[in-house]
Each structure stands twice: as structure tokens, then as C-alpha cells.
């Protein structure tokens, strides 16, 4: 206590310090000094540590016989606030050399003034404490400390679970979208410390923040769970650092880091196209995802969205669903949460059963919607207020108070709290004509099976849509239910934007002029929360859905087996399964559950069967004597029960409730089996790699290439490996450089386009294809391009020119002396020999000089010119063109291309992935 000889005041300490690792980390107890003291007044610090449960000292008596630890005053120079002073309590200071699990300790601190004698030995501490009491401050208030086990962090997809970080680069198959994991303890003892909050941050190679989640609080039901969706748009093949900072309920905090790189091209590829269309009449975006092939689609499908509001940097899930219809992908989904005047982009990707995301496909250009009407949306239903929409006022409600005082001319106005919500009245006319496309309801959903009677009655009584009181009444009932529902609603308009509201004071007024067929409504809308996809999910405006962890498609299949079978090892079900395995595509497992229909036709002769008194059936042997309890026929075991088949050799299972899981024959039997099987197709999660390695390399391809030969497939096949322990495949071709003769034609398709585009090698002999945002999907050579011969004074065309002879023939064999680079037309219908000869005589080439000679047309056609010209036009309209090029005949296209082999060299940059199972 401060007095005449002692001016020291006790330290100011918090009631509790953050938790710390109990076995390896010293506990730092921070405090501040009284404003009447400074560090120069303090010689040392005295510390007591006691068990909260028993209040007995927890310090090691051999080190601290008096139960007091004498230590120095420490200053944390990184802290600028007053509580920068601290003392440390190490695990070695305690009796057992460690802090106990789930145990709180009470710590008190006091100061020793500079006037006290110097402390020299812990064995003489009792005498020192007695002799220097006048120089001690009072004890501080109690501060609680708690040691915990070392928390460990597990993040799905990252092998390392160190306490600090992992330096090894992990490769992910797409953007790190779902950060899923948990905090746990490695020791056996139960630890009551749990995860309170965490932050997920992503940094680029220059330590710039790419994404910051802010504080995310743990789930109260699963407090140690980490589950966060990253909404950043990460660049493919770029290295990032994933940093997770976590805090426990008693304040222990630590950060773990992982280095990763996204490799999204070609892994779990979604072979489809995505298109987006603004449906302004119905206030929604129409997103269509269609497969580019006929392969059956079986997977989770995710649609994500970004907008101009985030400068297209934040991508969020808007739709996730399991697609298991047994057909190619053809999905149409409607986004009702779009805002007028905002640009949107969408992408789609597969999610496998393990939650791994695959390659995205995206619409290249953003789309905006422009709403002319007011829309109210909730739970996939939407009302369009098309007629007489009105908002008479619009205000933001704030919590403010006005105070007038006697001494002030003006009032004092204060704003209290954070209250700030919008409210406005809304009204409009309710009629079925505001839902012409049946987005809200339809006559089918309203009348159901009675629709036919309803339509017949209207037709007989001349009732049209304009005087249909019944449907207007039913439509109005549904609108009333929608508006009166005790649920949040999304309000959308061009002038006000999107607002998440609750409707109150809803009322309806009939229109007497129309015999009360139509009503008007009015309500007051109150804003209840901000518009975000998370809140849309929270309030049920539009749900996203979750991916399925078990991807299965079940179907029925007709089939037939023919062969000879005997014994349980040749069970028909096993044989059917073997045939199914041969047809199963990679990445899936198909299993036949049972047969729901079965018909067996025996091809061999019947045999003697012994019928036992107990109902058993046994094939007779050669030594058996024929008795009256023997019959001719066949035996088949179905579900391990013997069934007797008549000598006719036909058996059909008629019981639809019997699930056949076993069919076998006790003797060798040649049979034809017709069946309907119930088959399950399941995603094979064991086929996914547990570890990935990624490489970017350069390659080269050269040779003579035929037209339409896919060079991209050759490159992909070159690097494909599939072994039991690992696989390797090329995931993308980033760039190609083509070197070939000028005029070589190359067709190229990139990841943004559905069609091939034609390119011609120029005078430099080089074509380069590269786009930062796209990869090369496919390419091939398609012959040589020639220009038309324009200088008729030359004897023959140049090598890069063609000459159109104008000749039409029935067969190329009839051309005995073709012109160099000369183009001829071969008719699809036969012409007479005279006509062919006449046409051939029009153009000829001198064998010695190569000079081209063209005869006058009148000497060719003579008096039959008009008739022959008509016939020739008919021939040309259904014909092919060929060119005599480099001593051979080749097809000649309307673009001036010769479909001939091309010599070329292709340099390419590719991405390669190697996965270990």
C-alpha cells in the first residue's frame, strides 16, 4: 500500500488472460502501472499462483518455498498501450511441470520498491519478505489463467495439420471455394476449450490480400467446425497462401497457413455450354446449361454468380443440385434475385461426392436486366405488379430525439443506436393478366384434374379470359395467401432496386365497376435486412441447395444372356454384372441390385429329376432306378430355392414383388435368359487422387497432317497414363504456335467458343494462338488456301493460285490432261458422253508448253447451246469441285481451300496433372 515510505500502487490487471498451450508455452500476464508510478520505481515483481478449486499454491515448493515467485518486470515494446508490462509463468514453475487440463489458476501480482534490499536467494525468501514489507505494494486483483492442449487444424484437401503452417504447395482442382475442416486436439484427455471464431484470408505471392472473410463465428451445435465459402475469383495456375486465424472461447489465438495453386482446366471437366438470357417480362435471368455431347451426366452441378457490384471479383454459389436423370445435361434454371441495372456473369461446374469442384464454364459477356414493373419474390414464386403499380411515399426510419432547453434557442437533436430501415406503401391491381406466362400459378396447378371440365364449361358458356370470374377469384386467393404470409419477401423495381421486406397492413379493395371481378391491394413494406445471397438463403427467398455426398442413379434395363451355366460360381447375376462392368464408364461403379422380371428358355434336352418327399429336387444320376417320384424337366435355383421347370423348357417369373438376387443351375444347362434388371450407377470416390502434382511445360508436334485430323487429341493421348498407383493427363493447351507454308489452313476452337474458326498462315509462315482467359480446346490442319488466277496473260497459275476451268464432268477419269491447279466440277448426275466431250474440248493444256487454250463457247455448244446450258446448270447445282494440285486430285472448297495433307510444325504450351491415389 502506498504510504510515507512506499509510494507504489498495485498493478492494474485484467480478470483473465487468453488461454495458452499448457506444456510448452509460458503464460504472459499483462498489466498496466498506476499513473502515479513508472517502471523506475519497481525493483522486481512478486507473483503467486494458486489452484482455483482448492486455493492452494500451484508453484513448485522446491523452487519457491514461500509460495511466491520473484521475477523481473518485462516490457513488450510492440505494444503502445498502457498494458504493455508483463510477467511470465512457465510450466516448469509449477509442481508437475505443466498446467493441468481444464484447470483455472488464480494469479496475483505486487511490486517491490527500489528501497528494498536486493533479492539474492530463493532459499532466504521468507526472511526477505518479512524484512522488506514496507516497500511492497498491495496485491493486485485476481487474474485467471488457463493452459490448454495444443489445438490442431485440419483443412480438407490439405495434408498438413501443423500448428503453424505448411510450406509444401498443394494443388487444387479448381478455385478454393469451400474451406472445410475442424479444430481438434491430439492428446487423449478431454479438452473443454472450443473454437469461438476464425478468419479465412488468401494472399498472393506478393502478400497482397486477395480475399478476407472477416470474423466468422463457429456453429454453436458443432463449435469446432470450420466451414466457409471463399468468394474470390482466383487466377488459374497462380500460387496463393491460405491463412486461417482461429480464436478459442478463452482467447487463445493462432494462425496456420497453406500454400496452394489452382489447376482448374480439364479436371472434372464439365463438357457443356452455359448461356444467360434476361427475361425482363418476368423479372428473372434464364440460365441454361447444355451438354456438348450425348454422354449421360451424373454429378452435382453448381451454378455461381458474380456482378458488377464487386467488379466481377466475388463469385457466389446460387444453385447446387444433384443431376441423376440418366441423360445428357440439359438444365434451365431461373434466377429471381437479380437487380435491375446490375451486370451479371454466371458460371457452372461439377462438384463430386467429396466436395471437390471441377472446371468452370462461363458466359463470356455480362448480362443486365431492366425491369419495367414491380416484382415480389419468395420461395420460387413471384408476383408481377403490372397494372396500376404505385408507391406514394418512401422514407428511411431513424431513431432520433429532439430536446428543447430553456437556455438554448435551438433544439438538440440526437440519433440513437443504429436503426436505419426503409419503409414505403405499395399498391396495385390484382388480375390473372399480370401472370400471363404462369410464373406465379397456372390453370393446370389451380384446377388439376378438373381443368378439362373447367375449359369445356367456359367454351359452352362463351366465357373468355376477360370475363372469367372463377379463375380471377382463384388467382386472387393465391395472391392473398402470398401477401398475407408471415414471411420475408424480396421487393424488386427499377426505381428502388432490390429491398428485403416484410409486408404489413395488407388490404384488398374490390373494383365495383367490373362487378368485383378484380381487386386492388395495398400494403406497407418494411425493410428487415440487407440484400445478399446469404440472407436470401436465410429467409427462404431463393435456396442454393447442397451437394450430395452419395451420387447415384438407378434405372431398369432389359437384357438377354445366352450360354451354358452350371453351379453357383456361374450365377446368372454374376454374368450380368460382368457384362455391365465392361460397359461402365470410367469414374463410376455400376451394380445390379436384383432382377425384377425373369424368363428362362432351356435349349438342351430335359433330364430326370428326383422329387423328394420333403419337396427337394435333385438331378437323377445314372445309377438311380426310375421310380414314380421322378419327372422329366429342368431345375433352376432362384434365390437359392429349387424350381421345377416343365420339359417344354420355358419359365417366367410372374411375381412382381420378388427381387431376384441369385439364379443358378445344378447341372450344366444351355439357356437363353431374358431379364429386366434394377441397376445402380454410383460415382467412384476411390478414383479421385489424394495428392496432385502440377506442371507447365512446352512440347512440339511435327509431320505431314491429313485434313480434319485432330492434333489436340494426339497431344492429349501423348501424355495420358493410368496406373494403379497414379494417373497422368494433360489438362489444358494454353498456347499453340503453328509453323507451315504460307496458305496453310488451320481450324482452331478455344474454351470460350462452340465452333471452330478458320485461319490461314500468312507470308511469315507463323500463326500464334494465345488468350489469357481461354485455352485451346481443339485444332487441326485443313489443307492449303489458293488465290484465284487473275492475270490471264500468264501461261499457267502460280503455285499459290488456282484456275477455274469451268468444266463439268461426270468422272475425273475422263480428264486425261488436267491443267495445273485447275478446278473441275464433277456432276452428281450422269451426263451424256457427247456433253462431257464437248465440255472437255473447251479447255486443254499443251503437253510441251503447258499453255492453256480456251475454245470459243459457240464452237462447243453449237445450235443446242440453250438446251445444254440448262442441263449444265442443273449439274453444277448438285456437284463437287476438284483441283489438280501437285500431281493429284483433291477436293476444292468454295473458300478456295485444297483439302490436301499439310507439312507443319506445332509448338505448344500445356498443363499436366499427376494424381496419386
Coordinates of C-alpha atoms in Angstrom, one line a residue, residues 30 135 199 358 576 721 727 757 814:
X30 CA -0.1 -8.4 -19.0
X135 CA 8.5 -1.4 0.3
X199 CA -10.9 -15.8 -40.2
X358 CA -14.1 -29.0 -61.3
X576 CA -24.9 -60.0 -65.9
X721 CA -1.1 -42.5 -68.3
X727 CA -2.5 -41.3 -63.2
X757 CA -12.7 -20.7 -86.6
X814 CA -12.4 -38.7 -118.3

